[in-house]
Coordinates of C-alpha atoms and ligand atoms in Angstrom, one line a residue:
M1 CA -23.5 39.4 -28.2
V2 CA -21.9 42.1 -26.5
G3 CA -18.5 41.2 -25.1
M4 CA -18.0 37.5 -26.6
Q5 CA -14.7 37.0 -27.1
Q6 CA -13.7 36.4 -30.6
I7 CA -12.2 33.1 -31.6
V8 CA -9.8 32.2 -34.6
A9 CA -9.3 28.7 -35.0
G10 CA -7.1 26.9 -37.5
N11 CA -8.2 23.7 -39.1
W12 CA -5.0 22.2 -40.6
K13 CA -7.0 19.2 -42.3
M14 CA -5.1 16.4 -43.3
N15 CA -1.6 18.9 -43.7
L16 CA 1.2 19.3 -41.8
T17 CA 4.0 16.8 -40.0
L18 CA 4.8 16.2 -36.6
S19 CA 7.7 18.6 -37.2
Q20 CA 5.8 21.0 -39.3
G21 CA 3.5 21.3 -36.8
Q22 CA 6.1 21.8 -33.9
I23 CA 7.6 24.9 -36.5
F24 CA 4.3 26.3 -36.7
V25 CA 3.5 26.6 -33.2
D26 CA 7.0 27.8 -32.1
N27 CA 6.5 30.3 -34.9
L28 CA 3.2 31.5 -33.6
V29 CA 4.1 31.3 -29.9
A30 CA 7.2 33.6 -30.7
G31 CA 5.1 35.9 -32.8
L32 CA 2.5 36.1 -29.9
D33 CA 5.1 37.5 -27.7
G34 CA 4.6 40.9 -26.5
V35 CA 1.1 41.1 -28.3
E36 CA -1.9 42.0 -26.5
L37 CA -4.3 39.3 -28.2
K38 CA -8.2 40.1 -27.7
R39 CA -9.0 36.7 -29.5
Q40 CA -8.8 33.3 -28.3
L41 CA -7.2 30.8 -30.6
L42 CA -8.0 27.4 -31.4
L43 CA -5.9 24.5 -33.4
A44 CA -7.3 21.7 -35.1
P45 CA -4.1 19.6 -36.2
N46 CA -3.9 16.0 -37.1
F47 CA -4.9 13.5 -34.1
T48 CA -1.3 12.3 -34.5
L49 CA 0.2 15.8 -33.6
L50 CA -2.5 16.6 -30.4
A51 CA -0.2 15.1 -28.0
A52 CA 2.8 16.4 -29.0
L53 CA 1.6 19.7 -29.2
A54 CA -0.3 20.1 -26.0
R55 CA 2.4 21.5 -23.8
S56 CA 3.3 24.4 -25.9
C57 CA -0.3 25.2 -26.5
A58 CA -1.4 25.1 -23.4
A59 CA 1.6 27.4 -22.1
S60 CA 0.5 30.0 -24.6
G61 CA -3.6 29.6 -24.2
I62 CA -4.1 28.0 -27.3
G63 CA -6.7 25.7 -27.2
L64 CA -6.6 22.2 -29.0
V65 CA -9.3 20.8 -31.0
G66 CA -9.7 17.3 -32.7
Q67 CA -11.0 17.4 -36.3
N68 CA -13.2 14.6 -35.7
C69 CA -14.3 11.5 -33.6
A70 CA -16.3 8.4 -32.9
F71 CA -19.1 8.3 -31.1
Q72 CA -18.8 5.1 -29.6
E73 CA -16.7 5.3 -26.1
S74 CA -14.3 2.4 -26.9
G75 CA -14.2 -0.8 -28.3
A76 CA -13.4 -2.9 -31.5
F77 CA -13.8 0.3 -34.3
T78 CA -10.6 0.2 -36.2
G79 CA -9.2 3.6 -37.3
E80 CA -11.7 5.3 -34.7
T81 CA -10.6 7.5 -32.3
S82 CA -12.7 8.4 -29.0
V83 CA -13.3 11.7 -27.1
A84 CA -11.7 10.3 -24.3
M85 CA -8.5 9.6 -26.3
L86 CA -8.9 13.2 -27.6
K87 CA -9.3 14.7 -24.0
D88 CA -6.5 12.5 -22.7
V89 CA -3.7 14.0 -25.1
G90 CA -4.8 17.8 -24.7
A91 CA -7.9 18.4 -27.0
G92 CA -10.8 20.7 -25.4
Y93 CA -12.8 21.0 -28.6
V94 CA -13.7 18.7 -31.3
L95 CA -15.0 19.6 -35.1
V96 CA -18.0 17.6 -35.7
G97 CA -20.0 17.6 -39.1
H98 CA -17.3 19.7 -41.1
S99 CA -18.4 19.4 -44.8
E100 CA -15.7 17.6 -45.7
R101 CA -17.0 14.8 -43.3
R102 CA -20.2 15.3 -44.5
Q103 CA -19.5 15.0 -48.2
L104 CA -16.6 13.0 -48.7
F105 CA -17.0 10.3 -45.8
S106 CA -20.8 10.6 -46.0
E107 CA -21.4 11.4 -42.5
S108 CA -25.1 11.6 -41.9
D109 CA -27.3 14.2 -39.7
K110 CA -28.0 11.5 -37.6
L111 CA -24.5 10.2 -37.0
L112 CA -23.7 13.8 -36.5
Q113 CA -26.0 13.9 -33.6
R114 CA -24.5 11.2 -31.9
K115 CA -21.0 12.4 -32.5
V116 CA -22.3 15.9 -30.6
Q117 CA -23.6 14.0 -27.8
A118 CA -20.5 12.0 -27.6
V119 CA -18.2 15.1 -27.5
V120 CA -20.7 16.7 -24.6
G121 CA -20.9 13.5 -22.8
G122 CA -17.0 13.1 -22.6
G123 CA -16.4 16.7 -21.2
L124 CA -15.1 18.4 -24.8
V125 CA -16.8 21.1 -26.6
P126 CA -18.6 20.4 -30.1
I127 CA -17.9 22.8 -32.9
L128 CA -20.8 21.9 -35.0
C129 CA -19.9 22.9 -38.5
V130 CA -22.9 23.5 -40.5
G131 CA -23.3 24.9 -44.2
E132 CA -25.0 24.8 -47.6
T133 CA -23.6 24.3 -51.3
L134 CA -23.9 26.5 -54.2
E135 CA -26.3 24.7 -55.5
Q136 CA -28.5 24.9 -52.5
R137 CA -27.8 28.7 -52.2
Q138 CA -28.6 29.3 -55.6
S139 CA -32.0 27.6 -55.4
G140 CA -32.9 29.8 -52.4
A141 CA -32.8 26.8 -49.8
A142 CA -29.9 28.0 -47.5
Y143 CA -31.2 29.4 -44.9
T144 CA -33.5 26.3 -44.3
L145 CA -31.1 23.9 -44.8
V146 CA -28.5 25.4 -42.3
V147 CA -31.6 25.5 -40.0
E148 CA -32.3 21.8 -40.6
Q149 CA -28.5 20.8 -39.6
L150 CA -28.6 22.6 -36.8
K151 CA -31.5 21.1 -35.7
S152 CA -30.8 17.9 -36.2
A153 CA -27.4 17.7 -34.9
L154 CA -28.4 19.3 -31.5
S155 CA -31.4 17.7 -30.8
D156 CA -31.6 16.7 -27.1
F157 CA -28.5 18.8 -26.2
P158 CA -27.7 19.6 -23.0
D159 CA -27.1 22.8 -21.8
A160 CA -23.3 23.0 -22.3
P161 CA -20.6 24.7 -24.0
L162 CA -20.9 24.6 -27.6
L163 CA -19.5 26.4 -30.7
V164 CA -21.3 26.7 -34.2
A165 CA -19.1 27.5 -37.6
Y166 CA -20.9 28.6 -40.5
E167 CA -18.8 27.1 -43.5
P168 CA -20.3 27.7 -46.7
V169 CA -19.2 24.6 -48.8
W170 CA -19.2 27.1 -51.9
A171 CA -16.6 29.1 -50.1
I172 CA -14.3 26.2 -48.8
G173 CA -11.0 25.8 -50.3
T174 CA -12.3 28.1 -53.0
G175 CA -10.6 31.5 -52.9
R176 CA -14.4 32.4 -53.0
T177 CA -15.1 34.1 -49.6
A178 CA -18.8 35.1 -48.4
T179 CA -19.3 38.7 -48.6
P180 CA -19.4 40.3 -45.2
E181 CA -23.0 40.8 -45.8
D182 CA -23.6 36.9 -46.6
A183 CA -21.9 35.9 -43.2
R184 CA -23.8 38.6 -41.4
L185 CA -27.4 37.4 -42.6
M186 CA -26.6 33.6 -42.2
H187 CA -25.1 34.3 -38.6
Q188 CA -28.2 36.3 -37.7
H189 CA -30.4 33.7 -38.7
I190 CA -28.1 31.2 -36.6
R191 CA -28.4 32.9 -33.7
K192 CA -32.1 33.5 -34.3
F193 CA -32.6 29.6 -34.1
L194 CA -30.0 29.2 -31.5
V195 CA -31.8 31.8 -29.1
A196 CA -35.2 30.1 -29.8
Q197 CA -33.8 26.5 -28.9
F198 CA -31.7 27.3 -26.1
T199 CA -32.2 29.7 -23.0
W200 CA -28.1 30.0 -23.2
G201 CA -28.0 30.6 -27.3
A202 CA -27.1 34.3 -27.0
G203 CA -23.6 33.1 -25.6
V204 CA -22.9 30.4 -28.4
P205 CA -20.1 31.4 -30.4
I206 CA -20.8 31.6 -34.0
L207 CA -17.5 30.9 -36.5
Y208 CA -17.8 31.7 -40.2
G209 CA -15.2 29.6 -42.2
G210 CA -14.6 29.9 -46.2
S211 CA -11.1 31.1 -47.6
A212 CA -10.9 33.6 -44.7
K213 CA -7.4 35.3 -45.2
P214 CA -5.6 38.0 -43.7
E215 CA -7.1 40.6 -46.3
N216 CA -10.8 39.6 -45.5
A217 CA -10.9 39.0 -41.5
A218 CA -11.1 42.5 -40.4
S219 CA -14.4 43.0 -42.5
L220 CA -15.6 39.6 -41.9
L221 CA -14.8 40.0 -38.0
S222 CA -16.5 43.1 -37.8
Q223 CA -20.1 41.7 -38.8
P224 CA -22.4 41.5 -36.2
E225 CA -23.1 38.0 -35.2
V226 CA -19.6 37.0 -36.6
N227 CA -17.7 35.4 -33.1
G228 CA -15.1 34.4 -34.7
L229 CA -13.1 32.8 -37.7
L230 CA -12.1 29.2 -38.8
V231 CA -9.6 29.1 -41.0
G232 CA -8.4 26.5 -43.4
G233 CA -5.6 27.3 -45.9
A234 CA -4.4 30.5 -44.3
A235 CA -4.0 28.6 -40.9
L236 CA -1.1 26.4 -42.5
D237 CA 1.4 29.5 -42.0
P238 CA 2.0 31.0 -38.7
E239 CA 2.3 34.5 -40.2
S240 CA -1.2 34.6 -41.7
F241 CA -2.7 32.9 -39.2
L242 CA -1.7 35.4 -36.5
Q243 CA -2.3 38.2 -39.0
I244 CA -5.8 36.8 -38.9
A245 CA -5.8 36.7 -35.3
L246 CA -4.6 40.4 -35.1
A247 CA -6.7 41.7 -37.8
Ligands
LIG301 P1 -10.5 27.4 -46.2 O1 -10.1 28.6 -45.3 O2 -9.2 26.6 -46.9 O3 -11.4 27.6 -47.3 O4 -11.2 26.6 -45.2 C1 -12.1 26.3 -44.4 C2 -12.4 25.4 -43.5 O5 -13.0 24.6 -43.9 C3 -12.1 25.3 -42.2 O6 -12.5 24.3 -41.5

């Protein structure tokens, strides 16, 4: 969509301690000084860092993202974190359905739909992650699978802010990035779905994730319907994250 501000989001996954995260943000903020940044920056640190990073991120216009949440509002759910708790410590967004959650923690489409609803109900913005495995891509099922994931997680989705992240599983942490063409084709497919599904579907930012780095950021970000990047490994270093943001 013309005029949509691009987004560069860093997902730290289970990396960086509190002091490392604070040093990262300090360096990032220093690097942003005097720079005209056209893109919105988001960071998804571990829950244990959110409260401490909130003030410096807010002061620099960097949005904070929870990496996961419970669908329940509160109660006896040991080890879980509610949307209200994330909001309370300064998160504005929550990642839902990252492939690591789907694959390593058996999160089902049904569960993810409930999480998406919980995020919206709690007043935060879901970043819904979708993407196929290598096997699914090779068998020609990628497009159908991604639409199935979207349909399921977004059933009964209200008129509310939403981000989608296309993260092909075969490109995550592998160094094997989707080609700009792969990304464009899938993003156009996702856009078609969103526009057909929602009157406001043209305005939903669609991020690409999977071995995004300074060397490939510009070519990915120049593709139609690639409205930003969700960066893992290359977002653990403030310099490379900044290079991506400025690519
Ligand atoms: P990498 O950038 O390390 O491939 O990770 C991508 C990702 O999973 C972001 O959520």
